[in-house]
Short mmCIF file of C-alpha atoms in Angstrom, two decimals:
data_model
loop_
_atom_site.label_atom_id
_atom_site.label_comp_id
_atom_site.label_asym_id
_atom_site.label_seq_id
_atom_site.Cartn_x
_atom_site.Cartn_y
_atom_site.Cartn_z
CA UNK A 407 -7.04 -24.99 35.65
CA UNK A 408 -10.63 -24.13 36.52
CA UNK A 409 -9.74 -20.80 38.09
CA UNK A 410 -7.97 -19.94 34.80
CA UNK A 411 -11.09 -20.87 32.72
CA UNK A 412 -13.64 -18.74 34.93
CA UNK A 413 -11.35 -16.16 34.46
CA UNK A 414 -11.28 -16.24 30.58
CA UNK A 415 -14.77 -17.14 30.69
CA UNK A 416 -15.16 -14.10 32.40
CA UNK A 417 -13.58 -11.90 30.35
CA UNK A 418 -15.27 -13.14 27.21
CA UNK A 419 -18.63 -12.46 29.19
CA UNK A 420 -17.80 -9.04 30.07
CA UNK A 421 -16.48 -8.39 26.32
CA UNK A 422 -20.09 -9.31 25.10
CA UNK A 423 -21.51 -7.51 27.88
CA UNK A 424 -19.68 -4.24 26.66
CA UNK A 425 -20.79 -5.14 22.81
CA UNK A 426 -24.21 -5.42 23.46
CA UNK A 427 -24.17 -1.97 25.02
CA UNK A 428 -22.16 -0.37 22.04
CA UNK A 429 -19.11 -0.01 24.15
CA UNK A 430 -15.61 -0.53 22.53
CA UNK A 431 -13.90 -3.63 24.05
CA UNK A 432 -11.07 -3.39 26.21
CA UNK A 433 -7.47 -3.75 24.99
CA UNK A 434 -6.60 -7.09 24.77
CA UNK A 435 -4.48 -9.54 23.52
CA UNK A 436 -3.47 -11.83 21.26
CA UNK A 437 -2.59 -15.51 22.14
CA UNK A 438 0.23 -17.82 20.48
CA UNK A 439 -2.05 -19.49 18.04
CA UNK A 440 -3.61 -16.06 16.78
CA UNK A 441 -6.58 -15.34 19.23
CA UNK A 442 -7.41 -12.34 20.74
CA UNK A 443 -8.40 -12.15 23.99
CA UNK A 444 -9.87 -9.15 25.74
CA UNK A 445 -9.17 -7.46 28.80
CA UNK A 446 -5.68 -7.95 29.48
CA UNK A 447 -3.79 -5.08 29.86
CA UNK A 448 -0.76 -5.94 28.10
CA UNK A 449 0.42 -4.11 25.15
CA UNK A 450 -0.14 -5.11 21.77
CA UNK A 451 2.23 -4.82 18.79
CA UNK A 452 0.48 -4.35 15.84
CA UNK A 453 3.39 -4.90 12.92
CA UNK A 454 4.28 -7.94 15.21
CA UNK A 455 0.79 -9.09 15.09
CA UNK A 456 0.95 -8.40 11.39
CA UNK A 457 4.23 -10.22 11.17
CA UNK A 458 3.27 -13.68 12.59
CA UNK A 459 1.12 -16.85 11.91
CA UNK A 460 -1.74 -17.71 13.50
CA UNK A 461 -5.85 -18.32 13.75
CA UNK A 462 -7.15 -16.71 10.01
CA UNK A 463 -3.30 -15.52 9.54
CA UNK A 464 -0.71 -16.43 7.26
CA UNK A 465 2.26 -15.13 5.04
CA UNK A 466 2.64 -16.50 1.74
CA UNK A 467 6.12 -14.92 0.07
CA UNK A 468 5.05 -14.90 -3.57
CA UNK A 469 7.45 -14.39 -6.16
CA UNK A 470 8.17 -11.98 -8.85
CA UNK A 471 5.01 -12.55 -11.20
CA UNK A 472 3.07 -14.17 -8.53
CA UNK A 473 -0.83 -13.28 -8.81
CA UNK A 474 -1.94 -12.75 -5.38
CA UNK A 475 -5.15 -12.55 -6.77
CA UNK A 476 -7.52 -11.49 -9.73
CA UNK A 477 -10.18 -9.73 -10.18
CA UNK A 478 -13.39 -11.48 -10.05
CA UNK A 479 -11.83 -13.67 -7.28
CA UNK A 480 -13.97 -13.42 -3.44
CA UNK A 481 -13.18 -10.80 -1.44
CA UNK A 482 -12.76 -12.70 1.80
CA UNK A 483 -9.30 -11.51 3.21
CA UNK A 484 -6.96 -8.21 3.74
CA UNK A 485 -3.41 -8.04 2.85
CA UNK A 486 -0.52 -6.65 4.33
CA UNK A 487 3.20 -6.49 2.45
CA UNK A 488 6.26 -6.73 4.51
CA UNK A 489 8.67 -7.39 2.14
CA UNK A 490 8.63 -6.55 -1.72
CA UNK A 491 6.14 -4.72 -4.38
CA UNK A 492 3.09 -5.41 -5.89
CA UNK A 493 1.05 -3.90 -8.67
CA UNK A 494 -2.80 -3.61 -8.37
CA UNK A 495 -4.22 -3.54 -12.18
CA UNK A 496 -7.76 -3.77 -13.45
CA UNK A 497 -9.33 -4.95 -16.32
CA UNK A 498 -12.03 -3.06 -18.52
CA UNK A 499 -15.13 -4.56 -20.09
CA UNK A 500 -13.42 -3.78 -23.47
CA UNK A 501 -10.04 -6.03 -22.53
CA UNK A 502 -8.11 -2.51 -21.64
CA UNK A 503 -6.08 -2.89 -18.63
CA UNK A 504 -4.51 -0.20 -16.57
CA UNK A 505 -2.14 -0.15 -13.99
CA UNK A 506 -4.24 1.44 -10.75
CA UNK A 507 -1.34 1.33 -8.33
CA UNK A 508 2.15 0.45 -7.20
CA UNK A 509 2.17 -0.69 -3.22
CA UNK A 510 5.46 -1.38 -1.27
CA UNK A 511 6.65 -2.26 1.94
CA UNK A 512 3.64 -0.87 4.72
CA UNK A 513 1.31 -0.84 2.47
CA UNK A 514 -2.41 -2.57 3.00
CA UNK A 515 -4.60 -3.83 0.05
CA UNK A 516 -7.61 -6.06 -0.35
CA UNK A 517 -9.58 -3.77 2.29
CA UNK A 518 -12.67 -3.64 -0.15
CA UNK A 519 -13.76 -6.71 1.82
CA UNK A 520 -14.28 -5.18 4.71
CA UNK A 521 -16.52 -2.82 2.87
CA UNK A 522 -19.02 -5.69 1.81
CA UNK A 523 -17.37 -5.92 -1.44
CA UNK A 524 -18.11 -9.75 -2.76
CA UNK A 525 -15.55 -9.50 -5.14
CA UNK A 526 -12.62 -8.40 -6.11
CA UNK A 527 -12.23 -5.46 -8.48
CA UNK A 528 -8.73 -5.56 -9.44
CA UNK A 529 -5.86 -7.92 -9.81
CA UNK A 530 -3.13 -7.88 -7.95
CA UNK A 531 0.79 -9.36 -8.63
CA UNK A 532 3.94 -9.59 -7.35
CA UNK A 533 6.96 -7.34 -9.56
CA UNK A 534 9.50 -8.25 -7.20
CA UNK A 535 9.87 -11.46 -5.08
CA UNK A 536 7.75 -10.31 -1.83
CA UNK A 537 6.65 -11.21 2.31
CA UNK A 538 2.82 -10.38 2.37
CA UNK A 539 0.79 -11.34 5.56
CA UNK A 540 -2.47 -12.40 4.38
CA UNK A 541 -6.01 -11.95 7.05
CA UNK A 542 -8.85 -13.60 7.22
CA UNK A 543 -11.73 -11.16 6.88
CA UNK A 544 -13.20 -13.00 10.51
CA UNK A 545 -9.72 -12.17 11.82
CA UNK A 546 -9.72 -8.71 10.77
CA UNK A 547 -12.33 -7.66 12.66
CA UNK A 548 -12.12 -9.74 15.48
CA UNK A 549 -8.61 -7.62 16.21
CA UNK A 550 -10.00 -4.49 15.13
CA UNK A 551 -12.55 -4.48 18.02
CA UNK A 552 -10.24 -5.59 20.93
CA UNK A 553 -7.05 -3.79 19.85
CA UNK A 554 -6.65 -0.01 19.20
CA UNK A 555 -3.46 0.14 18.28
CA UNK A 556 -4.18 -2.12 14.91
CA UNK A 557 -7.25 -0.11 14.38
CA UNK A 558 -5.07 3.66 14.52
CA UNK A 559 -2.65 1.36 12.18
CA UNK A 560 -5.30 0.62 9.68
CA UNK A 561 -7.01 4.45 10.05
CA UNK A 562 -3.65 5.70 9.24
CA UNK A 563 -3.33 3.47 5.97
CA UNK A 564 -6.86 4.23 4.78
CA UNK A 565 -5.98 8.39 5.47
CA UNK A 566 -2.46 8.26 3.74
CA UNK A 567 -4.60 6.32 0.75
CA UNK A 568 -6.92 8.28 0.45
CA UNK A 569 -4.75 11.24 0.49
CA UNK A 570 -2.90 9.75 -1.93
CA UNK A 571 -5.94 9.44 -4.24
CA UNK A 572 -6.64 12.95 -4.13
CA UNK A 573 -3.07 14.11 -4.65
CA UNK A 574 -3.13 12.20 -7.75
CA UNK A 575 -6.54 13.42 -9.58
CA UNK A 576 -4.96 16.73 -8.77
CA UNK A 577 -1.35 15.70 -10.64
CA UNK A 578 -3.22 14.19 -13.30
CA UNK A 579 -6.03 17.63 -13.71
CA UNK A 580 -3.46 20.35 -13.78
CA UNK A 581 -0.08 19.00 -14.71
CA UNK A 582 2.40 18.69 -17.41
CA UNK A 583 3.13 14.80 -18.13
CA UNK A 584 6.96 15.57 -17.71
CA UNK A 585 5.84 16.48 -13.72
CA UNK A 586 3.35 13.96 -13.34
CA UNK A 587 6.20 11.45 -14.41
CA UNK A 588 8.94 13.23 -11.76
CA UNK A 589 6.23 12.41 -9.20
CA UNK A 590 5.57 9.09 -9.91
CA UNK A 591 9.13 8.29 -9.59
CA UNK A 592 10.30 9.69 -6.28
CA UNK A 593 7.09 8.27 -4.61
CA UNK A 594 8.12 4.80 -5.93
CA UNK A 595 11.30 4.98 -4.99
CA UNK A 596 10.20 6.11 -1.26
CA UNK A 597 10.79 9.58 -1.10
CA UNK A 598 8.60 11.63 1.47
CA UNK A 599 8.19 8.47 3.13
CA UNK A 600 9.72 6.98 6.55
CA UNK A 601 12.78 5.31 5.76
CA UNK A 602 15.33 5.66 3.59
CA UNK A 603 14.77 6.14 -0.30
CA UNK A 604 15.20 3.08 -2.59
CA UNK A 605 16.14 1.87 -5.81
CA UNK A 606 13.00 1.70 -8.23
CA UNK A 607 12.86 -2.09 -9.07
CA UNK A 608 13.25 -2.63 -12.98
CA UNK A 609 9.99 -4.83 -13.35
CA UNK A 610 8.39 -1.12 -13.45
CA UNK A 611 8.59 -0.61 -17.12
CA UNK A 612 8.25 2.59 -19.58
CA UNK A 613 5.14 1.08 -20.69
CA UNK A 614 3.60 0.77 -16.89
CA UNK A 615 4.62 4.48 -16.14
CA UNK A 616 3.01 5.74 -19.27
CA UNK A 617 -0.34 3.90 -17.82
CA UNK A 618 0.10 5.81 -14.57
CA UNK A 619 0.25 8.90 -15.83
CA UNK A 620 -1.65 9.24 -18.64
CA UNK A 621 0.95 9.51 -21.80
CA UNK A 622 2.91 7.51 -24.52
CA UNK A 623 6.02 5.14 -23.71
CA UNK A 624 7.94 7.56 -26.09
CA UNK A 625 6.53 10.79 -24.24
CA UNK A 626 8.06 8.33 -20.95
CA UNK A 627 11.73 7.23 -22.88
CA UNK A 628 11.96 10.92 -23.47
CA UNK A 629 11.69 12.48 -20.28
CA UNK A 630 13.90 9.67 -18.62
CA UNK A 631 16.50 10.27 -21.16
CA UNK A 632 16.26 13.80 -19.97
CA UNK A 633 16.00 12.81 -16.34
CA UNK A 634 19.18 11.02 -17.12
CA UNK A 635 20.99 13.63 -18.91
CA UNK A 636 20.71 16.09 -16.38
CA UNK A 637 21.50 13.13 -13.33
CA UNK A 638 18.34 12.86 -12.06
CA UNK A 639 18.49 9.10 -12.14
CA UNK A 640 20.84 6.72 -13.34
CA UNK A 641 20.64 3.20 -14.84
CA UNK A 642 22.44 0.82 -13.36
CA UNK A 643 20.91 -2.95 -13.49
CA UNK A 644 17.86 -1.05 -12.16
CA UNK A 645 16.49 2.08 -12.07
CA UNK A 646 17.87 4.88 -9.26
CA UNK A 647 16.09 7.91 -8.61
CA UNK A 648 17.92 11.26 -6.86
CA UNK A 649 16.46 13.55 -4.88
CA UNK A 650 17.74 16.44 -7.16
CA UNK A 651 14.32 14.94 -9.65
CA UNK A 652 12.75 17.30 -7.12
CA UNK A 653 13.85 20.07 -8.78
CA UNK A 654 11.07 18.95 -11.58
CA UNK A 655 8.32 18.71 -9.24
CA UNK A 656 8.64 21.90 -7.34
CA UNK A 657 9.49 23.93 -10.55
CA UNK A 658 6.52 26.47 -11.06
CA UNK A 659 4.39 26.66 -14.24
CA UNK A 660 1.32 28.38 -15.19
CA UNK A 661 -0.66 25.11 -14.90
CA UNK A 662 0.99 23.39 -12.08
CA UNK A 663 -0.23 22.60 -8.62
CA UNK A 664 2.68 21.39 -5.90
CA UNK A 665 0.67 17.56 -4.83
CA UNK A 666 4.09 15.66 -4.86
CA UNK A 667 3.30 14.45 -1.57
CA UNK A 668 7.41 14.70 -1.11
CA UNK A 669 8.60 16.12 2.07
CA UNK A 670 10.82 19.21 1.36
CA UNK A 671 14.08 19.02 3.38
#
């Protein structure tokens, strides 16, 4: 027993030791009840990290409707979904609110606190009954300096966002609405992603994709009644989107610019 505390004790020394001379801790770690412990040499799993309970960790499975939280609330943790959809609104000083995003299944949000943002800026809810790990900020970035491998996990999110940002200030600059909408849809329902494509859940209404892109609900109900026509999706208790919709996104126009962030097979 007291050779295994000089050893942590030891380890926790030489992890200061390595802070206080702006080294990057060693891999580490991380114990049953949710500590992480540098030095070891073990491997870590980040999703599994991600995917269990413990110190500053837990994973609330809020249901369809479910405020996760609001804007104005403290920005004291980050989120990670596993399971479901959310959507990530925000509310003007005039009462206008708009729809800022639509996150599924991989997807991080809540990272502003990390950024020494006090509070929160948007709202976020559950649209379909969902798994999301929730993080203590503490716990956040006590991982992020012993374990790489959540760090690269995190980088990657924060570079796919903000890729994503700029893809759609392009789509939204230089093309039609009938594109912008063709877009929308395939990335919602997974397309250029890992995995394979999904169902759009039906929570997403003609009103919320007229907020994303910037249009009318009957500019929206008459594309998709296009889309339809030509089999590009179907309705069938929900919304399903084929990858022949492509065929809308790559089409060239004068005005176009190709940011559908769909890979081509």
């Amino acid at each position: 027993m007291g050779a295994r505390k000089s050893s942590s004790g030891a380890k926790g020394r030489q992890a200061e030791a390595l802070k206080a001379f702006g080294a990057a801790a060693p891999p580490g770690r991380v114990e049953s009840n949710g500590d992480v412990v540098p030095g070891d040499n073990g491997s870590f799993d980040a999703k599994a990290f991600l995917a269990s309970v413990g110190a500053g960790r837990t994973i609330p499975k809020p249901r369809d409707g479910d405020v996760i939280f609001s804007q104005g609330d403290p920005a004291d943790a980050l989120f990670y979904i596993q399971e479901g959809k959310v959507k990530v609104t925000t509310l003007s000083s005039h009462g206008k609110e708009a729809v800022v995003a639509i996150l599924g299944a991989g997807d991080f949000f809540g990272e502003g606190c990390l950024a020494g943002q006090p509070l929160r800026i948007s709202t976020v809810a559950a649209i379909a009954d969902s798994k999301i790990a929730r993080l203590d900020k503490a716990a956040v970035v006590r991982v992020m300096h012993c374990e790489p491998a959540f760090s690269q996990l995190f980088m990657e999110h924060l570079l796919a966002r903000n890729i994503r940002m700029e893809a759609d200030l392009i789509d939204q600059l230089f093309n039609s609405s009938e594109k912008r909408l063709a877009r929308l849809l395939l990335l919602l329902a997974n397309f250029g992603k890992d995995g394979a494509p999904q169902p759009v859940v039906a929570k997403i209404s003609q009103e919320m994709l007229a907020e994303m892109i910037g249009t009318t609900r009957s500019r929206v109900s008459s594309f998709m009644n296009k889309f339809r026509r030509l089999g590009f999706i179907d309705y069938n208790g929900h919304l399903e989107v084929h990858s022949s919709l492509l065929s809308i996104v790559l089409h060239d126009d004068s005005r176009s610019v190709d940011v559908s962030g769909v890979r081509r097979s």
